[in-house]
XYZ file of C-alpha atoms in Angstrom:
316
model
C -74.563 93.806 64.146
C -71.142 94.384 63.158
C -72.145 95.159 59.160
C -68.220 95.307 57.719
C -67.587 92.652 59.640
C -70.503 90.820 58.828
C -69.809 91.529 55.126
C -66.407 90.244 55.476
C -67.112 86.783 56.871
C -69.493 86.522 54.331
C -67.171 87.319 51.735
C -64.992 84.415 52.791
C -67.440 82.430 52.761
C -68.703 82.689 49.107
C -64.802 82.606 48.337
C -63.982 79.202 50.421
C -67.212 78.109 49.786
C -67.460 76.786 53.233
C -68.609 78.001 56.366
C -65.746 75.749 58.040
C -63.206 76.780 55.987
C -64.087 80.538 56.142
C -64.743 80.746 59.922
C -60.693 79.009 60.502
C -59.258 81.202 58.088
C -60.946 84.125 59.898
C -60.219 81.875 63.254
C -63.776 82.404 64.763
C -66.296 80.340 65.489
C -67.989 78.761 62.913
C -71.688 79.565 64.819
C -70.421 82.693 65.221
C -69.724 83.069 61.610
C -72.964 81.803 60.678
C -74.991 84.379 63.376
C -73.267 87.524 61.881
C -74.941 86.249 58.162
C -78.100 85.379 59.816
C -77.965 88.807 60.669
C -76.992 90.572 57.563
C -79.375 88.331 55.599
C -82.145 89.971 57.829
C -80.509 93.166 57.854
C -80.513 93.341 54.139
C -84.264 91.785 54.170
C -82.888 88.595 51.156
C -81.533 85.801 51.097
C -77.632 85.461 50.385
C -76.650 81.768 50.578
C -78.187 78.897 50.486
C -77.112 76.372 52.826
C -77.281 71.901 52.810
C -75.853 69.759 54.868
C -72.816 68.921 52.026
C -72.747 72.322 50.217
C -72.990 76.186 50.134
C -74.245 77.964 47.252
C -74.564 81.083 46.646
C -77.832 83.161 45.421
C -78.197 85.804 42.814
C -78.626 88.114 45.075
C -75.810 87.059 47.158
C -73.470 87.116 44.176
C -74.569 90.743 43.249
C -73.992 91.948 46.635
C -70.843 89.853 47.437
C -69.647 91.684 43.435
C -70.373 95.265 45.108
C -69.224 94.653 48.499
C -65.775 93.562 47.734
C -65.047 96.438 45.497
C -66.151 98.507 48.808
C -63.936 96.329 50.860
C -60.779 96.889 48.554
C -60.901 100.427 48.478
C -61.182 100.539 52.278
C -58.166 98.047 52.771
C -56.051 100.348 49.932
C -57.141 103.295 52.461
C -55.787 101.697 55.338
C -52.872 100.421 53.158
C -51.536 103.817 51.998
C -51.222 104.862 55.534
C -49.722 102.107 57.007
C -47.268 101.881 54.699
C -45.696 105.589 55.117
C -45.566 104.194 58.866
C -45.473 100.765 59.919
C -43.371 98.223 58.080
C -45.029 95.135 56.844
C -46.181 92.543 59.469
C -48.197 89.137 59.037
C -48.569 85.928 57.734
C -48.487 85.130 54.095
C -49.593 81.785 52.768
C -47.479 80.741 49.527
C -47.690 77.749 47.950
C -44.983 76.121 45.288
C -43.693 73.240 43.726
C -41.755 70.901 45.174
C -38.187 71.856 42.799
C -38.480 75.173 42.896
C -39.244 75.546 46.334
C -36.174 73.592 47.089
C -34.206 75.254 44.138
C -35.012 78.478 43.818
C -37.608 80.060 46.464
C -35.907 78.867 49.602
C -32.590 79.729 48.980
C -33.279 83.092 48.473
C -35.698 83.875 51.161
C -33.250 84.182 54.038
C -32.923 87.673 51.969
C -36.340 88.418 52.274
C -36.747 87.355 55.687
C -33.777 89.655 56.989
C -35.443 92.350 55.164
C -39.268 91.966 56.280
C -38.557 90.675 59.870
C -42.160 90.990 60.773
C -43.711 89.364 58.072
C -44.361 85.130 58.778
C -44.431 82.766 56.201
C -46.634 79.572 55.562
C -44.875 77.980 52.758
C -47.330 74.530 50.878
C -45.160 72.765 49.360
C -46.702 70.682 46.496
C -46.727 70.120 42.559
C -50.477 69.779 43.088
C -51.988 73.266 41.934
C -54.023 74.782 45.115
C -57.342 76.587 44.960
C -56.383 79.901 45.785
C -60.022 80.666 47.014
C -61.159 78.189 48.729
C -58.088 77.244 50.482
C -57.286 81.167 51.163
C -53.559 80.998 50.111
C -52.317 84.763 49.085
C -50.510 83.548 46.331
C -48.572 80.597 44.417
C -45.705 80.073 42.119
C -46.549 78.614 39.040
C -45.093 77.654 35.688
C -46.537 76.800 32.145
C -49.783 78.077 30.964
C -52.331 79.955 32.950
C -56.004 78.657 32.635
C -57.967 81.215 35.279
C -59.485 84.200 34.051
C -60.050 84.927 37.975
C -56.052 85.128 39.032
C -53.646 87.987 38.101
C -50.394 86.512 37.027
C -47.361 88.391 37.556
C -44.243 87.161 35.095
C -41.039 86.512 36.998
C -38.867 84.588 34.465
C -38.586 81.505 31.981
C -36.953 78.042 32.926
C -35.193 75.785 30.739
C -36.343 72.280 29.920
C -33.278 69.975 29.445
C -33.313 66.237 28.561
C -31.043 64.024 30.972
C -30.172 60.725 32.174
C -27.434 58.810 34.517
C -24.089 58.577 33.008
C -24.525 54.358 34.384
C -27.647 54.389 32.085
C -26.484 55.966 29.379
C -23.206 53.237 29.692
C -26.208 50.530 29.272
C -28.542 51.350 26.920
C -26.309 53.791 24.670
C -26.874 58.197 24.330
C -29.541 58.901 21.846
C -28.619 61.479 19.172
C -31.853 62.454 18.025
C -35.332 62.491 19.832
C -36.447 59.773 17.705
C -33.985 57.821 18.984
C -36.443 57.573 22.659
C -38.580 54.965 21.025
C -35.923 52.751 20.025
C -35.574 50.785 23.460
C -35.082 53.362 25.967
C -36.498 53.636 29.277
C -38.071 57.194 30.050
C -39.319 58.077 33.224
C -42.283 60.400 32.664
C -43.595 63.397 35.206
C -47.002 62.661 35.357
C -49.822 65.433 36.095
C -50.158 65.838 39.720
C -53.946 66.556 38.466
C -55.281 63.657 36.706
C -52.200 61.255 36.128
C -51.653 62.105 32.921
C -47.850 61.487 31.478
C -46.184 64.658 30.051
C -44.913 64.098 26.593
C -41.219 64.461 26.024
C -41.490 68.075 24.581
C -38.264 69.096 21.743
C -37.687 72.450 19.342
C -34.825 72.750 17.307
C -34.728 75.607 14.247
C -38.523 76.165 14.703
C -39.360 72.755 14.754
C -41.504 70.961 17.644
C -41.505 67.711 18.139
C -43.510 65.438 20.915
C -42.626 62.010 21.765
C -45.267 60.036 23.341
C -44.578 56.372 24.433
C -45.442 53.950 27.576
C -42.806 54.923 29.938
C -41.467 52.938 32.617
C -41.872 54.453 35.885
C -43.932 57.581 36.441
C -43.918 60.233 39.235
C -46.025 63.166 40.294
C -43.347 65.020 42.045
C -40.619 66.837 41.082
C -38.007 65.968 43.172
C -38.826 62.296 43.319
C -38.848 62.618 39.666
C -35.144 64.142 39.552
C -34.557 60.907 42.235
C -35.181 58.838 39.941
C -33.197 59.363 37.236
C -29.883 59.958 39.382
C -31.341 56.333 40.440
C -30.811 55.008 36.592
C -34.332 54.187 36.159
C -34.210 56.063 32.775
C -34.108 59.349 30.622
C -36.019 62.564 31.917
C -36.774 66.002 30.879
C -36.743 68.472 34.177
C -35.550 72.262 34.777
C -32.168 73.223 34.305
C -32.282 74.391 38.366
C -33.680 71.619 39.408
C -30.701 69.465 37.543
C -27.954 71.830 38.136
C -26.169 70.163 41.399
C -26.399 67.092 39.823
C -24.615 67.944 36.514
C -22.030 69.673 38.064
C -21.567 66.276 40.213
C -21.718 64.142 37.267
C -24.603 62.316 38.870
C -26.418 63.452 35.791
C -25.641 64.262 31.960
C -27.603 66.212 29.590
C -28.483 64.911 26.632
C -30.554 65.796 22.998
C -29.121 69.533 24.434
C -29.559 70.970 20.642
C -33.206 70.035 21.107
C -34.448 71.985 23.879
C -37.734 73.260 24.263
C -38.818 77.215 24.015
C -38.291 78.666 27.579
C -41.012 77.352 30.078
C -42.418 80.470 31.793
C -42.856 80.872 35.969
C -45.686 83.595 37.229
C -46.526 84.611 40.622
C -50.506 84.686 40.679
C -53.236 85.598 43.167
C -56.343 86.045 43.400
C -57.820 89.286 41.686
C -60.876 89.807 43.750
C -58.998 90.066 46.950
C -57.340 92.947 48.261
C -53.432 92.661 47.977
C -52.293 93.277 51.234
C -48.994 95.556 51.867
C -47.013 92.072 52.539
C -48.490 90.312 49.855
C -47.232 93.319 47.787
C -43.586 93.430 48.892
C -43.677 90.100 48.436
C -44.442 90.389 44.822
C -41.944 92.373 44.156
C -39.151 91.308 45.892
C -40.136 87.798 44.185
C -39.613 89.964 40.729
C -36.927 91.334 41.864
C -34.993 88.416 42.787
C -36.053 85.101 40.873
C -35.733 86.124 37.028
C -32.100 86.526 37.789
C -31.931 83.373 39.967
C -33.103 81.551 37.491
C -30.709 82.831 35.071
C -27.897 82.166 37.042
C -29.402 78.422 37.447
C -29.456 78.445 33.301
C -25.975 79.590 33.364
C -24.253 77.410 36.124
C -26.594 74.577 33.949
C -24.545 75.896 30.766
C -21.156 75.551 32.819
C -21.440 72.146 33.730
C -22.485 70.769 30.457
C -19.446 72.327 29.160
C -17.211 70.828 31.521
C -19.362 67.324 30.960
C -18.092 67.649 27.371
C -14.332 68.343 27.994
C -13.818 65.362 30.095
């Protein structure tokens, strides 16, 4: 028996919590996988996982010795890690997964950079506004934004969007431009982004001095993806509140106008996050930083070209 590899595949597999999805993210064999835990469950003379037809568990035992063994398999990868990197540039694949406006806005734009600088490294980018299970679905690491909810992820802060309010000039021409936020329930149609999650419409968030205010009514359409969500509004169907990068090309084409502007909402943060019981690789980690080196001030310069064409909006 192979014991580090043994202790490996069945660290994947208490992370995927599948014996399929381990075995094709280590691309063996899923009997193979299976033989080398046979093994190291006899080996270690107890029982590790507990297997059904539908589901994988794993046993006390199994979770103390998966707890010790990854700290073991850490420190060997940061061994091998601090050599390779005095010598051999970064090479291999990286999973990412965003959502769908700022992967169009902001991550691939810039990562002709990053590819020209890390030639050997490969990308798999998921492009979705559903959140992915890091774990299970073995994805190095994601871009997020808003609040973070996982005690088991390290987040990594790379800079604050802006929330703006804004519609199509034709709809505004039809149903009038609302002064206040108040002014939402009084006829107009909103098109809400609803949670890719469980459905759920986002309220129409506003701050102005200190002041928060949430409007909550039955919107008209509803989407549960970002760019469709932009789409729809340049459409007419009604008033909504996105990123100022995700709006930008279309307020500097007129295709959209900001509204309620002196009502924005506090800065919406972005992280980079992965998971902290895995070992961060050397491309994972130059990854990481050239992500916080580059995107705060993309997303600055987004705010600011955002900033421009209101301005202009105003002067015609």
């Amino acid at each position: 028996m192979d014991q580090l590899m043994a202790i490996r595949g069945f660290a994947r597999v208490v992370e995927a919590g599948s014996f399929t999805r381990a075995a094709d993210s280590l691309d063996m064999p899923n009997a193979t996988l299976s033989k080398q835990i046979q093994e190291l469950e006899s080996h270690l003379g107890v029982r590790l996982l507990q297997r059904t037809t539908r589901r994988v568990t794993v046993t006390a035992e199994g979770r103390d010795y998966y707890e010790k063994t990854t700290r073991i398999l850490r420190d060997l990868e940061d061994i091998d890690t601090s050599f390779d990197a005095a010598r051999v540039k970064p090479k291999g694949q990286l999973r990412v997964d965003v959502g769908g406006s700022t992967a169009r806005d902001v991550l691939v734009p810039a990562l002709p950079e990053f590819m020209a600088r890390y030639p050997d490294i490969r990308i798999d980018l998921g492009v979705s506004d559903r959140s992915a299970d890091l774990i299970s679905d073995n994805i190095d690491c994601v871009l997020r934004g808003g609040p973070l909810d996982s005690s088991s992820l390290v987040a990594r802060h790379i800079g604050n969007a802006t929330l703006i309010t804004c519609a199509a000039p034709a709809y505004l021409k039809q149903f009038g431009t609302p002064a206040y936020p108040e002014e939402l329930k009084n006829g107009h149609r909103l098109v809400s982004y609803l949670s890719p999650q469980n459905g759920r419409a986002f309220p129409f968030r506003f701050e102005r001095k200190g002041e928060k205010q949430d409007i909550k009514i039955d919107h008209r359409i509803g989407v549960n993806e970002s760019n469709a969500h932009l789409a729809a509004a340049m459409a007419g169907l009604g008033i909504v509140q996105t990123f100022s990068y995700a709006a930008r090309d279309a307020l500097e084409r007129g295709a959209l106008v900001e509204i309620l502007q002196p009502w924005r909402p506090a800065a919406y943060p972005f992280h980079v996050v992965y998971p902290q019981n895995r070992h961060v690789s050397q491309r994972l980690r130059v990854f990481i930083d050239w992500l916080l080196e580059c995107l705060p001030a993309r997303i600055a310069a987004e705010h600011m070209a955002t900033q421009r064409a209101v301005t202009k909006t105003r002067k015609r």
